[in-house]
Coordinates of C-alpha atoms in Angstrom, one line a residue:
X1 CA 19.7 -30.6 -21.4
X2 CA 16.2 -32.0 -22.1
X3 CA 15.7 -33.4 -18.9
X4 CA 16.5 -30.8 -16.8
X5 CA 13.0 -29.8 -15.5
X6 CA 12.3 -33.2 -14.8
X7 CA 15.5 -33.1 -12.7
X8 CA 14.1 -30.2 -11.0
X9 CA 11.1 -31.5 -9.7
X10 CA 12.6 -35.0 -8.6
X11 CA 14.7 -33.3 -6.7
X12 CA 12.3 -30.6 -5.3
X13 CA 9.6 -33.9 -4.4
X14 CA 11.9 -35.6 -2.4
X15 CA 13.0 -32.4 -0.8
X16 CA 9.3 -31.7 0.0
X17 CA 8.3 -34.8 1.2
X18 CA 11.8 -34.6 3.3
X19 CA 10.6 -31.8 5.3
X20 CA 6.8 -33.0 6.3
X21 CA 7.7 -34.0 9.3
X22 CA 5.6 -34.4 12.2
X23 CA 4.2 -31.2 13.7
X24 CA 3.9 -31.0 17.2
X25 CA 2.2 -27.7 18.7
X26 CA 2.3 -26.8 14.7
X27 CA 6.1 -26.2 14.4
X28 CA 8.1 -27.8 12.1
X29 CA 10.2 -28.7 15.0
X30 CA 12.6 -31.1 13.2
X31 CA 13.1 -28.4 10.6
X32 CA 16.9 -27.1 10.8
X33 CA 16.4 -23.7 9.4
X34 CA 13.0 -23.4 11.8
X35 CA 15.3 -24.4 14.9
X36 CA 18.2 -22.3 14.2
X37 CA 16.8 -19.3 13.5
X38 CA 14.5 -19.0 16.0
X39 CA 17.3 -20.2 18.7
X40 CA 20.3 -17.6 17.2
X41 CA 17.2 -15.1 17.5
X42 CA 15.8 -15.9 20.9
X43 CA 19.5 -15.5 22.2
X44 CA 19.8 -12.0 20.4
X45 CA 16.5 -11.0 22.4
X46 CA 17.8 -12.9 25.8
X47 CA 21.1 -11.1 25.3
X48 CA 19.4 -7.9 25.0
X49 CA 17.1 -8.2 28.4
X50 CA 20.5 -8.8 30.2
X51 CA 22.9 -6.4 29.0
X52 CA 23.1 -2.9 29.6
X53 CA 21.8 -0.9 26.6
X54 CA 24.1 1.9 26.7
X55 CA 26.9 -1.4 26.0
X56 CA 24.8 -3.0 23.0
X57 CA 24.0 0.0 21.3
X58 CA 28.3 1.0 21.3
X59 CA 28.9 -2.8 20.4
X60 CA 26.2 -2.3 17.8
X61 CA 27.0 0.7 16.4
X62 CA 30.5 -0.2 16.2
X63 CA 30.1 -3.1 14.3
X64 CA 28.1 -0.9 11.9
X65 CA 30.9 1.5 11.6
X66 CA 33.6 -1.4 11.1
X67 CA 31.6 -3.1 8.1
X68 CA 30.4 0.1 6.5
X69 CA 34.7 0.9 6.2
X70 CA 35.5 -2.3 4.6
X71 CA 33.0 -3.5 2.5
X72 CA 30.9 0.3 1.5
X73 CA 32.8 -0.3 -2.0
X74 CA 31.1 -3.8 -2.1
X75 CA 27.5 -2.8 -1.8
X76 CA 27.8 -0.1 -3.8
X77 CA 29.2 -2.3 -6.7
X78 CA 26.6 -5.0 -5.9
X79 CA 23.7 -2.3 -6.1
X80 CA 25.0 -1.5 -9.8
X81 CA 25.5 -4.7 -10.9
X82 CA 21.4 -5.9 -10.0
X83 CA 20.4 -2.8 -11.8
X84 CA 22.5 -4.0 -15.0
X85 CA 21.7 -7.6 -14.6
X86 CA 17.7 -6.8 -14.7
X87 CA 17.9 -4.6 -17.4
X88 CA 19.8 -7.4 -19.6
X89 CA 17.0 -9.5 -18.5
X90 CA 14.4 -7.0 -20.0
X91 CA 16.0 -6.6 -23.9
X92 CA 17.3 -10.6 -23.8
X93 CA 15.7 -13.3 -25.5
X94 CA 15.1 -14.7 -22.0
X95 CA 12.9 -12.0 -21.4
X96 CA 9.5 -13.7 -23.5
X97 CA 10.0 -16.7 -20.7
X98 CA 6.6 -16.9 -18.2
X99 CA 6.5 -17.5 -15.2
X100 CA 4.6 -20.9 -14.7
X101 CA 5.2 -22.1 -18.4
X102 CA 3.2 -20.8 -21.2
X103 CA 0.1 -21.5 -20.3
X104 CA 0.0 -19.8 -16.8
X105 CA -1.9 -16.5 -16.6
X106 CA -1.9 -13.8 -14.0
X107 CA -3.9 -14.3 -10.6
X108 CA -4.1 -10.8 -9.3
X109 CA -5.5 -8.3 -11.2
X110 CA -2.2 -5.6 -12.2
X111 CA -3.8 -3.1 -10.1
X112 CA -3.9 -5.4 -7.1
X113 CA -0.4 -7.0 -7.9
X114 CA 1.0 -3.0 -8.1
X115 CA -0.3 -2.4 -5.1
X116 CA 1.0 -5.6 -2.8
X117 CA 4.6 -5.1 -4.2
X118 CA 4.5 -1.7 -3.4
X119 CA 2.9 -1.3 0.0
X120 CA 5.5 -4.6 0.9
X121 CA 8.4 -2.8 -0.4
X122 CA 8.6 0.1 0.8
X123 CA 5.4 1.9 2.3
X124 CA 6.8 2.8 5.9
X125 CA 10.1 4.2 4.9
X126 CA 8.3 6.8 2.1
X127 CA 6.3 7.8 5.3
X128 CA 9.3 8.5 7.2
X129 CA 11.6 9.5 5.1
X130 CA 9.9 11.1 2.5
X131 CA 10.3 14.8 4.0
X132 CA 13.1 14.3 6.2
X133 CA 16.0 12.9 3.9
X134 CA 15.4 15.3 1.1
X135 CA 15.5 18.5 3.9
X136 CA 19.0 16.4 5.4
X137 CA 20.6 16.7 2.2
X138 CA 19.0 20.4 1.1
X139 CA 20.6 21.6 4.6
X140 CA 23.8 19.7 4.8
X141 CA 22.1 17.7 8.5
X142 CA 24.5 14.9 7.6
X143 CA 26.8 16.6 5.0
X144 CA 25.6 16.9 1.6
X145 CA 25.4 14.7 -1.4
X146 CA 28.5 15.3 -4.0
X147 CA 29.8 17.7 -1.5
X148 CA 27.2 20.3 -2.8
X149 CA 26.9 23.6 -0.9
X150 CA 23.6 23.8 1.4
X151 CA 20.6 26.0 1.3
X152 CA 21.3 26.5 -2.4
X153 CA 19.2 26.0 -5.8
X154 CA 21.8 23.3 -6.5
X155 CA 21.3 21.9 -3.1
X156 CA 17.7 21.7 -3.7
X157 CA 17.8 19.8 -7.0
X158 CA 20.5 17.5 -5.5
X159 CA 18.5 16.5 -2.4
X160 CA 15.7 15.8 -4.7
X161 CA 18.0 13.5 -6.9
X162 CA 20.0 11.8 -4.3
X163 CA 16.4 11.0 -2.2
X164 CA 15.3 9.2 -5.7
X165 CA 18.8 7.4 -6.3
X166 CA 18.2 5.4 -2.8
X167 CA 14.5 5.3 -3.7
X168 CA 14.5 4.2 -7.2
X169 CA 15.5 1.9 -9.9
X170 CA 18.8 0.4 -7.7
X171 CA 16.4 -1.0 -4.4
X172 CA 13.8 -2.2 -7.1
X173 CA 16.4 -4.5 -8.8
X174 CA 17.8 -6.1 -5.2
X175 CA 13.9 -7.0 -5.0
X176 CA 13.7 -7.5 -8.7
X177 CA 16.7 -9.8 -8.8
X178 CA 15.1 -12.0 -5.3
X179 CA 11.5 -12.1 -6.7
X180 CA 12.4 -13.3 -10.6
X181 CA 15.3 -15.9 -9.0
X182 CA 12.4 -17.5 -6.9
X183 CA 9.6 -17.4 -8.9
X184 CA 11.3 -19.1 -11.8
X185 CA 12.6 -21.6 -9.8
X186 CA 9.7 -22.3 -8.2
X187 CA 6.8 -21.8 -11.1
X188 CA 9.1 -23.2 -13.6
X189 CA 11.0 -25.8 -12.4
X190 CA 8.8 -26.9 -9.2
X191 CA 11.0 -26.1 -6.5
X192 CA 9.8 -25.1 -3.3
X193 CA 9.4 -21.7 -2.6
X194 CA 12.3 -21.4 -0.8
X195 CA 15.6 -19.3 -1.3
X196 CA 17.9 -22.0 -1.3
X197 CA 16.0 -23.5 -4.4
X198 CA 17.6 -20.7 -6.5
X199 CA 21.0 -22.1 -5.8
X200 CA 20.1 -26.0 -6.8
X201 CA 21.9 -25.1 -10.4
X202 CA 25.6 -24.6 -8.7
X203 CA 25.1 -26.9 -5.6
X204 CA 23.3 -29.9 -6.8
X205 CA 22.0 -32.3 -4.3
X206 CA 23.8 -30.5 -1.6
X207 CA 20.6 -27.4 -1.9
X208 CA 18.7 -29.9 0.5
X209 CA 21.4 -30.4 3.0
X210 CA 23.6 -28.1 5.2
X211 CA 24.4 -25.7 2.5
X212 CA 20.7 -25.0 1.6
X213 CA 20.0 -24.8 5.4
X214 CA 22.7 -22.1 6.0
X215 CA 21.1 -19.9 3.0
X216 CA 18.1 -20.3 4.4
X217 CA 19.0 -19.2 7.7
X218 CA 20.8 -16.0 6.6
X219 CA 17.4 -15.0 4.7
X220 CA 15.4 -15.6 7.7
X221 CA 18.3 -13.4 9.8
X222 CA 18.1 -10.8 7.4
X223 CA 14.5 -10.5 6.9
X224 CA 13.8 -10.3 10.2
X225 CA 16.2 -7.7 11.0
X226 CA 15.6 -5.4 7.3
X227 CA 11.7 -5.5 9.1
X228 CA 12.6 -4.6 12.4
X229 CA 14.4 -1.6 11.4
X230 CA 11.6 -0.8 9.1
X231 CA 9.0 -1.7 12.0
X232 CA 11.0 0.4 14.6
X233 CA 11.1 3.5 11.9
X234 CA 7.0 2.9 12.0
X235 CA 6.9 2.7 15.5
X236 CA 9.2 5.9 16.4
X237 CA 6.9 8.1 13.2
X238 CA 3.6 6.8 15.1
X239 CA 4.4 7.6 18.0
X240 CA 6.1 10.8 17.4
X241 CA 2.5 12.0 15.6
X242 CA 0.4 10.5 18.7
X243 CA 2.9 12.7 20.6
X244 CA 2.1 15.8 18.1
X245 CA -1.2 15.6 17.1
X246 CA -2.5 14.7 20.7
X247 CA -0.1 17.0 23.0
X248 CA 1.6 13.2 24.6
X249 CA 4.8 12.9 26.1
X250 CA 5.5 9.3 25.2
X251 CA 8.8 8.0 24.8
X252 CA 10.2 4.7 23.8
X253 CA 7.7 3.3 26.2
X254 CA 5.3 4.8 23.5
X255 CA 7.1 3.3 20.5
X256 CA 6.5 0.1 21.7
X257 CA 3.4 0.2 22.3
X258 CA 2.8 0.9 19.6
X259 CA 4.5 -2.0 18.4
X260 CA 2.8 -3.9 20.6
X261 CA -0.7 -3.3 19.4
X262 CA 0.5 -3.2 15.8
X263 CA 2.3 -6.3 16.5
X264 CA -1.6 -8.1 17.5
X265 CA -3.2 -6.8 14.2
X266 CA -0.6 -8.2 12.4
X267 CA -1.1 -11.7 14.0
X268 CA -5.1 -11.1 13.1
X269 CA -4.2 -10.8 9.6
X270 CA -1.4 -13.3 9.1
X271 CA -3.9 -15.8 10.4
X272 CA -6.4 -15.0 8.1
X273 CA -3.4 -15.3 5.3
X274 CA -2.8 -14.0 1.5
X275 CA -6.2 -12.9 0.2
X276 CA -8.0 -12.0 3.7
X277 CA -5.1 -10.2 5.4
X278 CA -1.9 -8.9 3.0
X279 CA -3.8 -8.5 0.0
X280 CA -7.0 -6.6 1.5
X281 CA -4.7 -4.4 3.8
X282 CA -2.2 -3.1 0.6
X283 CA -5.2 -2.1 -1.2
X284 CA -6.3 0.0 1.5
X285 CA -3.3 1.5 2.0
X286 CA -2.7 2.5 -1.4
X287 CA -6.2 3.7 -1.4
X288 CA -5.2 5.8 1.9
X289 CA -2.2 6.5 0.4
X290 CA -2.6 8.1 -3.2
X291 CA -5.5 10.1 -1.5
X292 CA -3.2 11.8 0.8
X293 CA -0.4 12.5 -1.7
X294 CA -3.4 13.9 -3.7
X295 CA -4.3 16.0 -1.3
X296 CA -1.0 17.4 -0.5
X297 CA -0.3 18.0 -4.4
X298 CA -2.8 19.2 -4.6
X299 CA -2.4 21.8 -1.6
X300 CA 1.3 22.4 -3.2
X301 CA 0.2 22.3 -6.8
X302 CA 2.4 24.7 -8.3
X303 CA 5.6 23.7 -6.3
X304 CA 5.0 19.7 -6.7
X305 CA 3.9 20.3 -10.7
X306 CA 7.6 22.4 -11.1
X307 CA 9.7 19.7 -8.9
X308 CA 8.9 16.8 -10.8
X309 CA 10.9 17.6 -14.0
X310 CA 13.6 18.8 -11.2
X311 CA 13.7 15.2 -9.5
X312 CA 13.7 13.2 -13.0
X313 CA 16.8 15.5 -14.1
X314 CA 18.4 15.4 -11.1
X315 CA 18.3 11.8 -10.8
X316 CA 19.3 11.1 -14.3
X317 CA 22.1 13.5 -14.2
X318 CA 23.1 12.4 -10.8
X319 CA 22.8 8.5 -11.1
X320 CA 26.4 7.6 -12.4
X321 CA 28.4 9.6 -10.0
X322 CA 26.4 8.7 -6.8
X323 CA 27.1 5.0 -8.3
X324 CA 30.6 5.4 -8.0
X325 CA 32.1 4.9 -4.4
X326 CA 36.0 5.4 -5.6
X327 CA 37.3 9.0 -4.8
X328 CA 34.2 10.8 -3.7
X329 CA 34.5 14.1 -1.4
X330 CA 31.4 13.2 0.4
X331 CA 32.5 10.2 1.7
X332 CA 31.0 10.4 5.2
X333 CA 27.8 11.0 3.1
X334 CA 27.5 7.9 1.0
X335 CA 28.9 6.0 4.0
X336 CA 26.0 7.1 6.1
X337 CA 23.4 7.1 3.7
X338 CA 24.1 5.0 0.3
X339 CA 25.8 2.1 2.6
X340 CA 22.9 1.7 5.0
X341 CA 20.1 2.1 2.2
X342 CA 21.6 -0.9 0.1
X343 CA 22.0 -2.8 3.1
X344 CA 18.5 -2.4 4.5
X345 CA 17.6 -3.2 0.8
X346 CA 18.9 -6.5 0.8
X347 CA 18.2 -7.3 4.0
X348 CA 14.6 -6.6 2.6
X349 CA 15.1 -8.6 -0.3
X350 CA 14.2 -12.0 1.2
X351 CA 10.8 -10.5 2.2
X352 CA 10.1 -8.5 -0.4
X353 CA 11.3 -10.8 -3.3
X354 CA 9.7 -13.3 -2.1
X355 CA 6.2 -11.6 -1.4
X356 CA 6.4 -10.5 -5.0
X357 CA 7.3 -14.1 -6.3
X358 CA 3.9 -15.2 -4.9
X359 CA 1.9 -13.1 -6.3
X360 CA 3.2 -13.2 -9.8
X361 CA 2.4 -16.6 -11.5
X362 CA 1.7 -15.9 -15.2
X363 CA 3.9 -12.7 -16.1
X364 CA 6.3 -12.6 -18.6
X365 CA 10.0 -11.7 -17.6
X366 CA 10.1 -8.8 -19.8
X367 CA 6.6 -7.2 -18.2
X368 CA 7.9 -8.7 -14.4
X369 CA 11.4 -7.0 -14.5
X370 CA 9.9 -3.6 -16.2
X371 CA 7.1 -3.4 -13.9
X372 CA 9.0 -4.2 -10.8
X373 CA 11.7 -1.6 -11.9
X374 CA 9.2 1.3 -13.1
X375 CA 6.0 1.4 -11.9
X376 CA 7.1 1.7 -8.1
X377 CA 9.8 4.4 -9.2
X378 CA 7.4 6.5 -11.4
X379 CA 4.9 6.5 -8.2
X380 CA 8.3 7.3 -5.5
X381 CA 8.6 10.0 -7.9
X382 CA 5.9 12.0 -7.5
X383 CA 5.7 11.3 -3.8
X384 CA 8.7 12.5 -3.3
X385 CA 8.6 15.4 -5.6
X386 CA 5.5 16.3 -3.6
X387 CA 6.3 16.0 0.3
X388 CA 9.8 16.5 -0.1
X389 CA 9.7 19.6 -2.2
X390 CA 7.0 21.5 -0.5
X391 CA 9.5 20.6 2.8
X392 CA 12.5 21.9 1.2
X393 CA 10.4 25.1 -0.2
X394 CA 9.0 25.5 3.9
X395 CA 12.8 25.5 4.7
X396 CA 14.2 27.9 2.0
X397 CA 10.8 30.7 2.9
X398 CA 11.2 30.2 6.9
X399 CA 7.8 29.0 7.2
X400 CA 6.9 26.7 10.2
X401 CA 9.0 24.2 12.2
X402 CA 11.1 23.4 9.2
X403 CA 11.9 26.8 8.2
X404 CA 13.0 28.2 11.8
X405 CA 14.8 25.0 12.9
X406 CA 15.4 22.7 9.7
X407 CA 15.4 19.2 10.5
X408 CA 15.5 18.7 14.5
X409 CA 13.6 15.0 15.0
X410 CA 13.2 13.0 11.8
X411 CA 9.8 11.0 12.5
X412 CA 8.2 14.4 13.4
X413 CA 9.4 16.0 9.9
X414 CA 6.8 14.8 8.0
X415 CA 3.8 16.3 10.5
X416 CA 5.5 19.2 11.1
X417 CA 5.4 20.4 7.3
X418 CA 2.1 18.9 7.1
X419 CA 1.3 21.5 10.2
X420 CA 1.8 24.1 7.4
X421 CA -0.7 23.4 5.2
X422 CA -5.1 23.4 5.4
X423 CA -6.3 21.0 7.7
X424 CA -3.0 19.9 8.7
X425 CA -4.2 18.2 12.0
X426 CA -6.6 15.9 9.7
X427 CA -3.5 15.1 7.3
X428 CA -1.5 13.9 10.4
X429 CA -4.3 12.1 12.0
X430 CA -4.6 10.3 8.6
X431 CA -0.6 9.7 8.0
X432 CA -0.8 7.7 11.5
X433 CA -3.7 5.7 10.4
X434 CA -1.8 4.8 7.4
X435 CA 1.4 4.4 8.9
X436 CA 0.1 1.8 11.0
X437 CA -1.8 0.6 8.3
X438 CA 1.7 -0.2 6.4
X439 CA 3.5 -1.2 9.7
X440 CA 0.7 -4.4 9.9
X441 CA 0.9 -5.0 6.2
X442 CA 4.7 -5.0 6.7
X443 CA 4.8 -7.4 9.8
X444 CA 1.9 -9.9 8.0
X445 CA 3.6 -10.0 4.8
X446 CA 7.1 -10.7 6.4
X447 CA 5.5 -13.2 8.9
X448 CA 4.2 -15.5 5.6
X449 CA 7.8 -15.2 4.2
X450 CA 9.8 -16.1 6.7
X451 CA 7.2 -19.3 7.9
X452 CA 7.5 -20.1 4.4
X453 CA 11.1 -20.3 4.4
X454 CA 11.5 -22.0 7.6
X455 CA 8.8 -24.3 6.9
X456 CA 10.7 -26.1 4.0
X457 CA 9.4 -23.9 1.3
X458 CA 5.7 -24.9 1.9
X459 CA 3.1 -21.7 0.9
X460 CA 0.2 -22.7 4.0
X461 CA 2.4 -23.7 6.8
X462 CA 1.3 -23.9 10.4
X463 CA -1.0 -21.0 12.0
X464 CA 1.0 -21.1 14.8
X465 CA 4.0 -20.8 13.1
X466 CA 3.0 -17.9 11.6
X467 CA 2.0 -16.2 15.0
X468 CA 5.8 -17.0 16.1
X469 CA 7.3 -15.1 14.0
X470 CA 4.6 -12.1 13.5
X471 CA 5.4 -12.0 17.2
X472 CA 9.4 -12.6 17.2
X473 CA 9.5 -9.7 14.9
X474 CA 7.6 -6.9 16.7
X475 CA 10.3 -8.4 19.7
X476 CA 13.1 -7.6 17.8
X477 CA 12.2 -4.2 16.8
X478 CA 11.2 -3.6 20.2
X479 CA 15.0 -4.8 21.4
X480 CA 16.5 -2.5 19.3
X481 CA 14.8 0.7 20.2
X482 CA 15.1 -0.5 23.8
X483 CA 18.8 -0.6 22.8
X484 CA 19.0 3.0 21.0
X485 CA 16.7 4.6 23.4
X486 CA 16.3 8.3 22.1
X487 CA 19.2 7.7 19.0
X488 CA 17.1 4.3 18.0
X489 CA 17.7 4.9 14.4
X490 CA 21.7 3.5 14.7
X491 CA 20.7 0.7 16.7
X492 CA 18.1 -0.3 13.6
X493 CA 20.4 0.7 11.2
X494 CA 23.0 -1.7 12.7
X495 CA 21.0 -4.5 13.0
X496 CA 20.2 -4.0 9.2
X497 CA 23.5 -3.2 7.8
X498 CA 25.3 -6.5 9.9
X499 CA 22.2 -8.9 8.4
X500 CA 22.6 -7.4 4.8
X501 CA 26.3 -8.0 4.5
X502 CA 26.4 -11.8 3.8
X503 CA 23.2 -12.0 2.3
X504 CA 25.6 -9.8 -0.2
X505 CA 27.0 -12.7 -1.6
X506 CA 23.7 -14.6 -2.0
X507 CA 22.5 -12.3 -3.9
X508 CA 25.5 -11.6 -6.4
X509 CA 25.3 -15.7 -6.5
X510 CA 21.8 -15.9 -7.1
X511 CA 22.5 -13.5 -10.8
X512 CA 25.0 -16.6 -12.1
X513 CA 22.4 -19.2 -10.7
X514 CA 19.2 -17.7 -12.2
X515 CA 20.9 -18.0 -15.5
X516 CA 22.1 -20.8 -15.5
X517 CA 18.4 -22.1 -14.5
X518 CA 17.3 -19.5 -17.8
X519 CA 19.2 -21.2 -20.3
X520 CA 18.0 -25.0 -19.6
X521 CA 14.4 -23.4 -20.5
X522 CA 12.9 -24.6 -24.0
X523 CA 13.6 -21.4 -26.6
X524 CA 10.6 -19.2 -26.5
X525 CA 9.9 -18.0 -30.3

């Protein structure tokens, strides 16, 4: 097929030149996917001021229930299969292709490129999670992994190696598979950076039309709602601290506040785009961030130095059977756990893929997929072999919150074991900074995605249109922990879990459309 790139970009012109049209207040107001997702979300936010919340969050979280019953099989599957697909990727011959043709070279340093992939992928959750799930599992809060008995040695390596199978090599490929998909299409073939490009291969002309708008539209759902749960996680951690560290009494009027405020820095920085906002902000945090986890290892040397080896073989020996949904004992587990982490992966993947796609013009396929798939997992590693281990040893001794009550509130987890430790009220002061810090990198970074996608795949769209949808999203996360009130978590997981479902099938699509976009590529020697 030697004219096949040509094709491409004839196509992706027209489709470009298709969607300038006129901006009035800077909205592309006669773009489809621009009108319909903001309407279908303005009506989930209307709908929420006028119904009563004890009757969205049961509608809510029974929707959750009723997809998580039906289709938990599916997204465990789909979970296995990206982590296959990418590592066929890596030893096939496709795997010399670069992205941007031969001649491209990289525009962010590695270090820099590390660090925005990271601090967009998954920053806030390691902050909230990071000592609370691998206590839930240790102590059986929501049944145990495998059906292990609690409060044991066994439980203790397990809760280790479950916390690294939802944090490890299986969310990296949902991003891995998103990012690659787009930044092939768009670096190699010229399409606009737009998820519906990755599908021109299996629907032709029809990517620009109605079928192209409805893929676009389901990303833009899903993004927004993967960030508000993240954003609402942020909000609840942040708040919980200010409530800790400063002797407050703030409830959900706190939480969003603080999304509020979060909310306005994160319209400062999306304004001031790529290189003055998202970029400058993940290399803080990870600056903020590998200090900390110093620190604390540091402070817990001998138990994080021992629990490393633990969490590597826990995870390796664990990895195929927590893969496998059929005939499990700890059913409710994976349900509540597995389920909703793939889900709020893939409702992520949008963002996230698409984030890393724009900053990785010039790598190689083999170095993109190994780096994407590694480097982040090597890092969750340690930070979890480090806060969650010197948790689970506080719980095991009795010592401090942990140890007399195990886990009672999940965003206070994390400053309650650091209350344990020297200068514990500096550590917490500094895990708020930087869980802010990641909450307005999140929001920013998600802003330039989803303005990119509803702005017809264009990379500098309309200021504000990016202050729309930096706002729309702190609304959303607001809504749903207006929604949840004091059991907010469901309400975010549901939003997440209902999003990530048919954005399933775009993604288990987007594998059989990448390669056949791979194989019209000249044969690299």
């Amino acid at each position: 097929m030697p004219n096949q790139n040509d094709k491409y970009s004839i196509h992706s012109t027209d489709y470009s030149i298709g969607q300038n049209n006129i901006q009035r207040w800077g909205f592309d107001i006669h773009n489809p996917v621009f009108g319909v997702s903001a309407g279908l979300i303005l009506l989930f936010l209307i709908a929420t001021l006028v119904t009563d919340s004890a009757t969205a969050k049961a509608t809510l979280d029974g929707l959750k229930w009723d997809i998580i019953g039906t289709f938990d099989a599916l997204f465990m599957w789909a979970g296995n299969i990206f982590v296959i697909f990418c590592l066929a990727l890596i030893v096939s011959p496709y795997g010399k292709i670069r992205l941007g043709g031969v001649e491209a070279s990289p525009e962010h340093s590695t270090l820099s490129w590390l660090a925005m992939l990271f601090a967009a992928g998954m920053g806030i959750g390691l902050m909230f999670w990071g000592v609370a799930e691998p206590v839930a599992y240790y102590t059986g809060w929501y049944e145990t992994p495998l059906g292990v008995e609690a409060n044991t040695p066994d439980a203790a390596a397990m809760a280790m190696g479950a916390t690294m199978y939802h944090w490890g090599i299986h969310p990296w490929a949902i991003y891995g598979v998103v990012a690659l998909s787009l930044a092939f299409f768009t670096y190699n073939k010229g399409l606009p950076l737009s998820i519906r490009s990755v599908f021109y291969p299996i629907l032709g002309d029809a990517t620009w039309g109605w079928a192209g708008h409805v893929i676009d539209i389901l990303a833009v759902l899903a993004t927004l709602f993967g960030l508000a749960t993240s954003l609402g996680l942020g909000a609840q951690q942040a708040a919980g601290g200010i409530n800790h560290v400063f002797g407050t009494d703030g409830g959900v009027g706190l939480q969003i506040l603080v999304i509020v405020g979060v909310t306005a820095l994160a319209v400062i920085s999306v304004v001031r785009g790529l290189e003055g906002g998202v970029k400058l902000l993940s290399n803080i945090n990870m600056i903020i961030a590998m200090a900390l986890l110093l620190f604390v290892a540091l402070v817990g040397f001998a138990i994080a130095l021992g629990n490393v080896p633990t969490t590597i073989g826990a995870y390796v020996e664990n990895i195929i059977p927590l893969s496998n949904p059929h005939g499990r004992e700890d059913e409710a587990w994976f349900q509540g756990w597995t389920v909703f982490y793939w889900a709020w992966w893939i409702s992520w993947s949008p963002f996230v893929g698409m984030f890393i796609a724009r900053v990785s013009k010039g790598r190689t396929i083999r170095e993109f997929i190994t780096a994407v798939l590694l480097v982040p997992t090597a890092v969750t590693i340690i930070w979890m072999s480090v806060y969650g281990g010197i948790a689970i040893d506080q719980v095991a001794n009795g010592i401090g919150a942990l140890g007399a009550n195990g886990l009672t509130d999940v965003p206070l987890a994390m400053f309650q074991m650091f209350d344990e430790l020297p200068m514990g009220m500096v550590l917490s002061v500094i895990a708020i900074v930087l869980v802010l810090v990641f909450f307005i990198t999140s929001s920013d970074s998600g802003s330039l995605v989803i303005d990119s996608i509803t702005a017809g795949g264009k990379i500098d769209a309309p200021v504000p249109q990016r202050i729309f949808w930096a706002t729309i999203e702190g609304a959303i996360a607001a809504a749903l922990l207006w929604i949840g009130g004091t059991e907010a978590i469901q309400a975010l997981q549901a939003g997440a879990i209902s999003t990530g479902l048919p954005f399933t099938f775009v993604l288990l699509l987007m594998c059989l459309s990448l390669v056949m976009g791979l194989r019209t590529e000249p044969k690299v020697s």
